[in-house]
Amino acid sequence: MTDSTPLPATAPVARTVPHRRVHHGDAFEDGYEWMRDKESPEVLAHLEAENAYTDAVTGHQQPLREAIFDEIRRRTQETDLSVPSRKDDWWYYARTIEGQQYPVYCRVAAAGTGGPGEGSTVADWTPPAVEAGVPVPGEQVLLDGNAEAEGHPFFSVGGAAVTRDGRLYAYAVDTSGDETFTLRIKDLSTGELLPEVIEGVFYGLEFSPDGSRLFYMVADESWRPYQVRVHVLGTGVEQDTVVYQEDDVAQWTGIDLSSDRRWLLVGIGNSEYSETRYLDLEDREALGAPADSLRVLIGRGERVLYSPEFFEHDGATHVLLTHNLPGGPAAAADADGRRATAPNNAVSLAPLAEFAKPLPEQRWATVVPHSETVKVEGISVTASHAILSLRRDTIETVRFAELAPLVEAALAPGGASTASFAEPAFDDELYTAGAGATDYDSPVARLSYTSYFTPPRVYDYVLATGELILRKETPVLGGYDPADYVAERAWATADDGTRVPLSVLRRASVRPDGTNPALVYGYGSYEVSMDPAFAIPRLSLLDRGIVFVIAHVRGGGELGRRWYEAGKKLAKKNTFTDFIAATDWLASSGWADPKRIACMGGSAGGLLIGAVLNLAPEKYAAAVAQVPFVDALTTILDPELPLSALEWEEWGNPIEDPEVYAYMKSYTPYENVHEAPYPTVAAVTSFNDTRVLYVEPAKWVQSLRAATTSGKPVVLKTEMDAGHGGASGRYEAWRDRAWDYAFVADALGATELLA
């Protein structure tokens, strides 16, 4: 909204109800806490009134929203399909169909052999020529998302698994947006659903090798995944067994399979240390009594952050371990049990039998040493190769090494091997290359690749030769030419002298003359990196002359583990001041008019936006906070609220530590709103969000309106049928993005396309 546009309606004013929160002798009066009651008719009425006000204030933006939505749609090949991925004897892929909201998941039988030693060739692993909109002979529909979604305002698939023989297909769906799922099992030979239906399932589904059992996750009342259960097919759900239960409220639990699908891995941990328990799925006796059979690889009491990859070699089980112990298992711990860490991780190898010993007695061989400049994200294996995922100079990429020589060198006398890894070469300066789903027996590795202006590509990397085969580049319609756009690296300087990387995106025709509108985007938490990726909706902003800057602030993972640690707990304020430094760089760079800069972020990035607006509201013309975590202290002080206890490793524990409490209270957005000239603000949330409750932005908006001296509107938009990720259908998601972008473009006076 431009400054001259009058407000067409009166903003809703929520009543205040006295509510005092007292911790560590400090009292906070919160008159809007009553809005936490999701079942209250008054709360629902208030949210609806907020939506009506938002519609009135932003109604003039509707033509711009429609224009952006149409641009997104015109550039998207609506009838399309993914590149088929082979698993066992089938090729799996997903179709999208013009006019339909959700994918249709399909498969077709594979020709040729699939396993090693059976004459398997690259030709056997070459995807079939499946065409968009063209039926494939023998195509089998596993799940039609559109049919499943019929009659529901929201639909999302929370996981799927198929048995090795290809007969049974398990899938979990959410029709409310609260990220709890209903699990069903389909017999693909008949197309019929099995009678068992399991409610209240979380993410994570895995079949046993013989297909007789299905492992799944369950969350507790605070939405923390804490139980691994197993369902024996053909039995009643009430007979399902708890394989593992995690009672520590500060630990997250999940399941996975080893690459060869022999081992069930139960991962427990947080951002600072972890524990893995494992079960041999080929051990029939152990499989029959899994609750007594899980073994611990490295216990959490060792305070090691690690992830394992199990595999077989020469008749024995070995483990490739990505970990943060610089000196290996013999490294001495201090009196408090703390060890020196290799923050960017090393990779070691050891026989599984070594892990039965006390940690200081174990012998590991180094495969990839620790580096201060390269972060090891993880390692996986195929039958023939190791696949290393890493991050270097903010860029995520992959490397490959033959597995047998690597293992043999590591197990040789001396017990150390610095393996030689090959890395594919790519042309872009700023890109993201990641390892995709690769079958264990495949002679090729599936890779995904994208950059800011290169649409997503799918490659197959031939493991034996290093040949890179392009399988598909996602088509972009409407005359898209990547040469029309530029992505560049820039660096801002924070107050403490730290150089903060920026990604600066613009139309090639935009000049640094100090007149351009701009948007700064950031996240900066949980070691999550804002990696280069192509986005069709973003083109609509760039085409209106808006310079789009992604600030890779501390708290993210772009520059390795230390970058993350410098923006968490008692260093969290670095995240906010880095973002302001990025804004200052932009304002002085010539790429933007200092009076035409907006900011945007979501979830923990919404906390970033709220904190930045309290620190420097005058630097921004507008702000969009998507599902914003703006009342973080209230949430984390209540361990009964969703995920609160799990947040202690990110922000600190304000319940027990008065220093953490005081530090958090000094920056959390809701508690630090003050009389100031806040810019035009839109808070966008979802009523059924289980990660950031709607009440946080609802309270924040009321506080902002009461405090702002600018006269600019502050609006709250609540999706009443959505979850943390917003609307579920692709067209609704496009409309949501068009809404956000139109709000920014309107506030910046950048509504017209460049010539």
PDB file of C-alpha atoms in Angstrom, residues 26-245:
ATOM      1  CA  ASP A  26      10.350 -10.849  35.941  1.00  0.00           C
ATOM      2  CA  ALA A  27       6.699 -10.180  35.156  1.00  0.00           C
ATOM      3  CA  PHE A  28       5.225  -9.681  31.712  1.00  0.00           C
ATOM      4  CA  GLU A  29       1.659  -8.465  31.217  1.00  0.00           C
ATOM      5  CA  ASP A  30       0.070 -10.062  28.168  1.00  0.00           C
ATOM      6  CA  GLY A  31      -3.447  -8.810  27.547  1.00  0.00           C
ATOM      7  CA  TYR A  32      -3.917 -10.817  24.339  1.00  0.00           C
ATOM      8  CA  GLU A  33      -2.993 -14.279  25.635  1.00  0.00           C
ATOM      9  CA  TRP A  34      -6.709 -15.194  25.716  1.00  0.00           C
ATOM     10  CA  MET A  35      -6.602 -15.531  21.941  1.00  0.00           C
ATOM     11  CA  ARG A  36      -4.751 -18.837  22.359  1.00  0.00           C
ATOM     12  CA  ASP A  37      -8.099 -20.594  22.874  1.00  0.00           C
ATOM     13  CA  LYS A  38      -8.580 -22.076  19.417  1.00  0.00           C
ATOM     14  CA  GLU A  39     -12.066 -23.360  20.241  1.00  0.00           C
ATOM     15  CA  SER A  40     -13.369 -19.955  21.335  1.00  0.00           C
ATOM     16  CA  PRO A  41     -16.067 -18.463  19.069  1.00  0.00           C
ATOM     17  CA  GLU A  42     -14.710 -15.042  19.993  1.00  0.00           C
ATOM     18  CA  VAL A  43     -11.256 -15.978  18.687  1.00  0.00           C
ATOM     19  CA  LEU A  44     -12.707 -17.284  15.447  1.00  0.00           C
ATOM     20  CA  ALA A  45     -14.791 -14.147  15.046  1.00  0.00           C
ATOM     21  CA  HIS A  46     -11.733 -11.990  15.654  1.00  0.00           C
ATOM     22  CA  LEU A  47      -9.680 -13.828  13.023  1.00  0.00           C
ATOM     23  CA  GLU A  48     -12.507 -13.521  10.531  1.00  0.00           C
ATOM     24  CA  ALA A  49     -12.732  -9.792  11.286  1.00  0.00           C
ATOM     25  CA  GLU A  50      -8.995  -9.494  10.709  1.00  0.00           C
ATOM     26  CA  ASN A  51      -9.374 -11.231   7.358  1.00  0.00           C
ATOM     27  CA  ALA A  52     -12.198  -8.885   6.399  1.00  0.00           C
ATOM     28  CA  TYR A  53     -10.062  -5.880   7.356  1.00  0.00           C
ATOM     29  CA  THR A  54      -7.131  -7.259   5.376  1.00  0.00           C
ATOM     30  CA  ASP A  55      -9.402  -7.769   2.358  1.00  0.00           C
ATOM     31  CA  ALA A  56     -10.597  -4.183   2.629  1.00  0.00           C
ATOM     32  CA  VAL A  57      -7.140  -2.661   3.087  1.00  0.00           C
ATOM     33  CA  THR A  58      -5.552  -4.681   0.280  1.00  0.00           C
ATOM     34  CA  GLY A  59      -8.536  -5.022  -2.038  1.00  0.00           C
ATOM     35  CA  HIS A  60      -7.004  -2.643  -4.579  1.00  0.00           C
ATOM     36  CA  GLN A  61      -4.141  -5.148  -4.972  1.00  0.00           C
ATOM     37  CA  GLN A  62      -6.423  -7.828  -6.398  1.00  0.00           C
ATOM     38  CA  PRO A  63      -5.689  -6.997 -10.074  1.00  0.00           C
ATOM     39  CA  LEU A  64      -1.962  -7.168  -9.322  1.00  0.00           C
ATOM     40  CA  ARG A  65      -2.422 -10.512  -7.557  1.00  0.00           C
ATOM     41  CA  GLU A  66      -4.281 -11.868 -10.537  1.00  0.00           C
ATOM     42  CA  ALA A  67      -1.573 -10.596 -12.863  1.00  0.00           C
ATOM     43  CA  ILE A  68       1.174 -12.291 -10.829  1.00  0.00           C
ATOM     44  CA  PHE A  69      -0.859 -15.497 -10.538  1.00  0.00           C
ATOM     45  CA  ASP A  70      -1.378 -15.506 -14.319  1.00  0.00           C
ATOM     46  CA  GLU A  71       2.350 -14.954 -14.864  1.00  0.00           C
ATOM     47  CA  ILE A  72       3.167 -17.917 -12.633  1.00  0.00           C
ATOM     48  CA  ARG A  73       0.632 -20.076 -14.426  1.00  0.00           C
ATOM     49  CA  ARG A  74       1.706 -19.028 -17.922  1.00  0.00           C
ATOM     50  CA  ARG A  75       5.322 -19.880 -17.171  1.00  0.00           C
ATOM     51  CA  THR A  76       4.506 -23.264 -15.642  1.00  0.00           C
ATOM     52  CA  GLN A  77       4.046 -26.384 -17.741  1.00  0.00           C
ATOM     53  CA  GLU A  78       0.953 -27.485 -15.886  1.00  0.00           C
ATOM     54  CA  THR A  79       0.753 -30.930 -17.443  1.00  0.00           C
ATOM     55  CA  ASP A  80       4.132 -32.380 -16.600  1.00  0.00           C
ATOM     56  CA  LEU A  81       5.839 -35.291 -14.893  1.00  0.00           C
ATOM     57  CA  SER A  82       8.897 -36.089 -12.843  1.00  0.00           C
ATOM     58  CA  VAL A  83      11.821 -38.112 -14.150  1.00  0.00           C
ATOM     59  CA  PRO A  84      11.094 -41.777 -13.323  1.00  0.00           C
ATOM     60  CA  SER A  85      13.246 -43.268 -10.553  1.00  0.00           C
ATOM     61  CA  ARG A  86      13.881 -46.979 -10.485  1.00  0.00           C
ATOM     62  CA  LYS A  87      13.322 -48.990  -7.326  1.00  0.00           C
ATOM     63  CA  ASP A  88      13.584 -52.755  -7.629  1.00  0.00           C
ATOM     64  CA  ASP A  89      11.533 -53.789 -10.676  1.00  0.00           C
ATOM     65  CA  TRP A  90       9.547 -50.580 -11.193  1.00  0.00           C
ATOM     66  CA  TRP A  91       9.973 -47.026 -12.383  1.00  0.00           C
ATOM     67  CA  TYR A  92       8.192 -44.523 -10.112  1.00  0.00           C
ATOM     68  CA  TYR A  93       7.161 -40.996 -11.100  1.00  0.00           C
ATOM     69  CA  ALA A  94       4.517 -38.326 -10.530  1.00  0.00           C
ATOM     70  CA  ARG A  95       2.268 -36.569 -13.021  1.00  0.00           C
ATOM     71  CA  THR A  96       0.655 -33.151 -12.806  1.00  0.00           C
ATOM     72  CA  ILE A  97      -2.352 -32.355 -14.973  1.00  0.00           C
ATOM     73  CA  GLU A  98      -3.533 -28.929 -16.074  1.00  0.00           C
ATOM     74  CA  GLY A  99      -6.381 -27.735 -13.892  1.00  0.00           C
ATOM     75  CA  GLN A 100      -5.716 -30.248 -11.125  1.00  0.00           C
ATOM     76  CA  GLN A 101      -4.246 -29.231  -7.782  1.00  0.00           C
ATOM     77  CA  TYR A 102      -2.304 -32.342  -6.783  1.00  0.00           C
ATOM     78  CA  PRO A 103       0.123 -34.840  -8.305  1.00  0.00           C
ATOM     79  CA  VAL A 104      -0.859 -38.304  -9.473  1.00  0.00           C
ATOM     80  CA  TYR A 105       1.726 -40.874  -8.335  1.00  0.00           C
ATOM     81  CA  CYS A 106       2.390 -43.621 -10.879  1.00  0.00           C
ATOM     82  CA  ARG A 107       4.707 -46.448 -11.843  1.00  0.00           C
ATOM     83  CA  VAL A 108       5.518 -48.657 -14.794  1.00  0.00           C
ATOM     84  CA  ALA A 109       7.352 -51.973 -14.877  1.00  0.00           C
ATOM     85  CA  ALA A 110      11.101 -51.882 -15.544  1.00  0.00           C
ATOM     86  CA  ALA A 111      12.785 -53.943 -18.213  1.00  0.00           C
ATOM     87  CA  GLY A 112      16.233 -55.482 -17.788  1.00  0.00           C
ATOM     88  CA  THR A 113      18.076 -56.590 -14.698  1.00  0.00           C
ATOM     89  CA  GLY A 114      18.484 -54.429 -11.650  1.00  0.00           C
ATOM     90  CA  GLY A 115      20.926 -56.020  -9.237  1.00  0.00           C
ATOM     91  CA  PRO A 116      24.720 -56.021  -9.222  1.00  0.00           C
ATOM     92  CA  GLY A 117      26.385 -59.135 -10.579  1.00  0.00           C
ATOM     93  CA  GLU A 118      23.376 -59.832 -12.783  1.00  0.00           C
ATOM     94  CA  GLY A 119      24.582 -57.962 -15.814  1.00  0.00           C
ATOM     95  CA  SER A 120      22.966 -54.707 -14.768  1.00  0.00           C
ATOM     96  CA  THR A 121      23.959 -51.897 -17.132  1.00  0.00           C
ATOM     97  CA  VAL A 122      23.422 -48.173 -17.452  1.00  0.00           C
ATOM     98  CA  ALA A 123      20.844 -48.999 -20.115  1.00  0.00           C
ATOM     99  CA  ASP A 124      18.821 -50.916 -17.520  1.00  0.00           C
ATOM    100  CA  TRP A 125      18.784 -47.771 -15.398  1.00  0.00           C
ATOM    101  CA  THR A 126      17.880 -45.377 -18.199  1.00  0.00           C
ATOM    102  CA  PRO A 127      14.412 -43.959 -17.451  1.00  0.00           C
ATOM    103  CA  PRO A 128      11.621 -44.861 -19.889  1.00  0.00           C
ATOM    104  CA  ALA A 129      10.497 -42.199 -22.337  1.00  0.00           C
ATOM    105  CA  VAL A 130       7.465 -40.989 -20.424  1.00  0.00           C
ATOM    106  CA  GLU A 131       5.755 -37.974 -21.995  1.00  0.00           C
ATOM    107  CA  ALA A 132       3.709 -35.264 -20.333  1.00  0.00           C
ATOM    108  CA  GLY A 133       0.022 -35.886 -20.907  1.00  0.00           C
ATOM    109  CA  VAL A 134       0.576 -39.177 -22.743  1.00  0.00           C
ATOM    110  CA  PRO A 135      -0.536 -42.446 -21.104  1.00  0.00           C
ATOM    111  CA  VAL A 136       2.148 -45.092 -20.769  1.00  0.00           C
ATOM    112  CA  PRO A 137       1.344 -48.716 -21.624  1.00  0.00           C
ATOM    113  CA  GLY A 138       1.174 -50.586 -18.349  1.00  0.00           C
ATOM    114  CA  GLU A 139       1.067 -47.433 -16.226  1.00  0.00           C
ATOM    115  CA  GLN A 140      -0.286 -48.055 -12.759  1.00  0.00           C
ATOM    116  CA  VAL A 141      -1.698 -45.280 -10.580  1.00  0.00           C
ATOM    117  CA  LEU A 142      -0.535 -45.621  -6.994  1.00  0.00           C
ATOM    118  CA  LEU A 143      -2.275 -42.567  -5.587  1.00  0.00           C
ATOM    119  CA  ASP A 144      -4.314 -39.820  -7.229  1.00  0.00           C
ATOM    120  CA  GLY A 145      -3.977 -36.834  -4.940  1.00  0.00           C
ATOM    121  CA  ASN A 146      -6.931 -35.101  -6.584  1.00  0.00           C
ATOM    122  CA  ALA A 147      -9.290 -38.002  -5.870  1.00  0.00           C
ATOM    123  CA  GLU A 148      -7.988 -38.322  -2.313  1.00  0.00           C
ATOM    124  CA  ALA A 149      -8.434 -34.584  -1.716  1.00  0.00           C
ATOM    125  CA  GLU A 150     -12.013 -34.464  -2.946  1.00  0.00           C
ATOM    126  CA  GLY A 151     -14.287 -33.020  -0.287  1.00  0.00           C
ATOM    127  CA  HIS A 152     -11.410 -31.762   1.860  1.00  0.00           C
ATOM    128  CA  PRO A 153     -10.227 -28.130   2.086  1.00  0.00           C
ATOM    129  CA  PHE A 154      -6.628 -29.304   2.613  1.00  0.00           C
ATOM    130  CA  PHE A 155      -4.611 -32.289   1.417  1.00  0.00           C
ATOM    131  CA  SER A 156      -1.010 -33.374   1.903  1.00  0.00           C
ATOM    132  CA  VAL A 157       0.894 -36.653   1.621  1.00  0.00           C
ATOM    133  CA  GLY A 158       3.099 -37.226   4.656  1.00  0.00           C
ATOM    134  CA  GLY A 159       5.049 -40.210   3.417  1.00  0.00           C
ATOM    135  CA  ALA A 160       4.821 -43.367   1.329  1.00  0.00           C
ATOM    136  CA  ALA A 161       6.573 -46.735   1.160  1.00  0.00           C
ATOM    137  CA  VAL A 162       6.390 -49.763  -1.115  1.00  0.00           C
ATOM    138  CA  THR A 163       7.362 -53.367  -0.407  1.00  0.00           C
ATOM    139  CA  ARG A 164      10.325 -54.880  -2.232  1.00  0.00           C
ATOM    140  CA  ASP A 165       8.074 -57.182  -4.245  1.00  0.00           C
ATOM    141  CA  GLY A 166       6.127 -54.117  -5.371  1.00  0.00           C
ATOM    142  CA  ARG A 167       2.777 -55.433  -4.163  1.00  0.00           C
ATOM    143  CA  LEU A 168       1.910 -53.221  -1.196  1.00  0.00           C
ATOM    144  CA  TYR A 169       1.898 -49.424  -1.038  1.00  0.00           C
ATOM    145  CA  ALA A 170       1.561 -47.575   2.269  1.00  0.00           C
ATOM    146  CA  TYR A 171       0.759 -43.876   2.327  1.00  0.00           C
ATOM    147  CA  ALA A 172      -0.210 -41.254   4.918  1.00  0.00           C
ATOM    148  CA  VAL A 173      -2.467 -38.255   4.258  1.00  0.00           C
ATOM    149  CA  ASP A 174      -3.379 -35.098   6.162  1.00  0.00           C
ATOM    150  CA  THR A 175      -6.687 -33.389   5.355  1.00  0.00           C
ATOM    151  CA  SER A 176      -6.612 -30.612   7.974  1.00  0.00           C
ATOM    152  CA  GLY A 177      -3.115 -29.098   7.811  1.00  0.00           C
ATOM    153  CA  ASP A 178      -2.074 -30.067  11.339  1.00  0.00           C
ATOM    154  CA  GLU A 179       0.603 -32.495  10.086  1.00  0.00           C
ATOM    155  CA  THR A 180      -0.910 -35.570  11.686  1.00  0.00           C
ATOM    156  CA  PHE A 181      -1.736 -38.245   9.161  1.00  0.00           C
ATOM    157  CA  THR A 182      -4.012 -41.184   8.449  1.00  0.00           C
ATOM    158  CA  LEU A 183      -2.129 -44.267   7.236  1.00  0.00           C
ATOM    159  CA  ARG A 184      -3.593 -46.682   4.702  1.00  0.00           C
ATOM    160  CA  ILE A 185      -2.156 -49.650   2.798  1.00  0.00           C
ATOM    161  CA  LYS A 186      -3.055 -50.486  -0.785  1.00  0.00           C
ATOM    162  CA  ASP A 187      -2.712 -53.874  -2.488  1.00  0.00           C
ATOM    163  CA  LEU A 188      -1.396 -52.825  -5.904  1.00  0.00           C
ATOM    164  CA  SER A 189      -2.162 -56.236  -7.435  1.00  0.00           C
ATOM    165  CA  THR A 190      -5.885 -55.693  -6.882  1.00  0.00           C
ATOM    166  CA  GLY A 191      -6.153 -51.931  -6.347  1.00  0.00           C
ATOM    167  CA  GLU A 192      -7.980 -52.567  -3.073  1.00  0.00           C
ATOM    168  CA  LEU A 193      -7.214 -51.000   0.288  1.00  0.00           C
ATOM    169  CA  LEU A 194      -6.364 -53.318   3.153  1.00  0.00           C
ATOM    170  CA  PRO A 195      -8.799 -53.090   6.072  1.00  0.00           C
ATOM    171  CA  GLU A 196      -6.333 -51.592   8.556  1.00  0.00           C
ATOM    172  CA  VAL A 197      -6.424 -47.801   8.963  1.00  0.00           C
ATOM    173  CA  ILE A 198      -4.004 -46.152  11.402  1.00  0.00           C
ATOM    174  CA  GLU A 199      -4.862 -42.670  12.669  1.00  0.00           C
ATOM    175  CA  GLY A 200      -2.560 -40.070  14.224  1.00  0.00           C
ATOM    176  CA  VAL A 201       0.605 -41.035  12.362  1.00  0.00           C
ATOM    177  CA  PHE A 202       3.634 -38.726  11.997  1.00  0.00           C
ATOM    178  CA  TYR A 203       6.196 -38.508   9.183  1.00  0.00           C
ATOM    179  CA  GLY A 204       8.162 -41.707   8.547  1.00  0.00           C
ATOM    180  CA  LEU A 205       7.063 -45.049   7.014  1.00  0.00           C
ATOM    181  CA  GLU A 206       9.258 -48.083   6.313  1.00  0.00           C
ATOM    182  CA  PHE A 207       8.447 -51.698   5.350  1.00  0.00           C
ATOM    183  CA  SER A 208      10.472 -54.679   6.550  1.00  0.00           C
ATOM    184  CA  PRO A 209      12.317 -56.488   3.714  1.00  0.00           C
ATOM    185  CA  ASP A 210       9.700 -59.247   3.480  1.00  0.00           C
ATOM    186  CA  GLY A 211       6.805 -56.777   3.510  1.00  0.00           C
ATOM    187  CA  SER A 212       5.194 -58.379   6.551  1.00  0.00           C
ATOM    188  CA  ARG A 213       5.688 -55.391   8.865  1.00  0.00           C
ATOM    189  CA  LEU A 214       5.336 -51.647   8.574  1.00  0.00           C
ATOM    190  CA  PHE A 215       7.235 -49.292  10.886  1.00  0.00           C
ATOM    191  CA  TYR A 216       5.783 -45.840  11.523  1.00  0.00           C
ATOM    192  CA  MET A 217       6.134 -42.807  13.810  1.00  0.00           C
ATOM    193  CA  VAL A 218       3.702 -41.301  16.314  1.00  0.00           C
ATOM    194  CA  ALA A 219       3.895 -37.843  17.942  1.00  0.00           C
ATOM    195  CA  ASP A 220       2.925 -36.974  21.509  1.00  0.00           C
ATOM    196  CA  GLU A 221       0.480 -34.254  22.571  1.00  0.00           C
ATOM    197  CA  SER A 222       3.121 -31.564  22.044  1.00  0.00           C
ATOM    198  CA  TRP A 223       3.576 -32.766  18.435  1.00  0.00           C
ATOM    199  CA  ARG A 224       6.977 -34.284  19.212  1.00  0.00           C
ATOM    200  CA  PRO A 225       7.701 -37.559  17.392  1.00  0.00           C
ATOM    201  CA  TYR A 226       8.463 -39.943  20.245  1.00  0.00           C
ATOM    202  CA  GLN A 227       7.281 -43.462  19.384  1.00  0.00           C
ATOM    203  CA  VAL A 228       8.351 -45.937  16.732  1.00  0.00           C
ATOM    204  CA  ARG A 229       5.623 -48.504  16.242  1.00  0.00           C
ATOM    205  CA  VAL A 230       5.375 -51.596  14.072  1.00  0.00           C
ATOM    206  CA  HIS A 231       2.236 -52.925  12.451  1.00  0.00           C
ATOM    207  CA  VAL A 232       2.090 -56.590  11.423  1.00  0.00           C
ATOM    208  CA  LEU A 233       0.016 -56.742   8.268  1.00  0.00           C
ATOM    209  CA  GLY A 234      -3.200 -58.658   8.649  1.00  0.00           C
ATOM    210  CA  THR A 235      -3.526 -57.939  12.360  1.00  0.00           C
ATOM    211  CA  GLY A 236      -5.552 -55.337  14.203  1.00  0.00           C
ATOM    212  CA  VAL A 237      -4.091 -51.906  14.732  1.00  0.00           C
ATOM    213  CA  GLU A 238      -4.636 -52.288  18.457  1.00  0.00           C
ATOM    214  CA  GLN A 239      -1.974 -55.009  18.404  1.00  0.00           C
ATOM    215  CA  ASP A 240       0.725 -52.687  17.053  1.00  0.00           C
ATOM    216  CA  THR A 241       3.908 -52.823  19.102  1.00  0.00           C
ATOM    217  CA  VAL A 242       5.972 -49.886  20.363  1.00  0.00           C
ATOM    218  CA  VAL A 243       9.470 -50.549  19.054  1.00  0.00           C
ATOM    219  CA  TYR A 244      10.962 -47.541  20.795  1.00  0.00           C
ATOM    220  CA  GLN A 245       9.701 -44.666  22.936  1.00  0.00           C
TER     221      GLN A 245
END
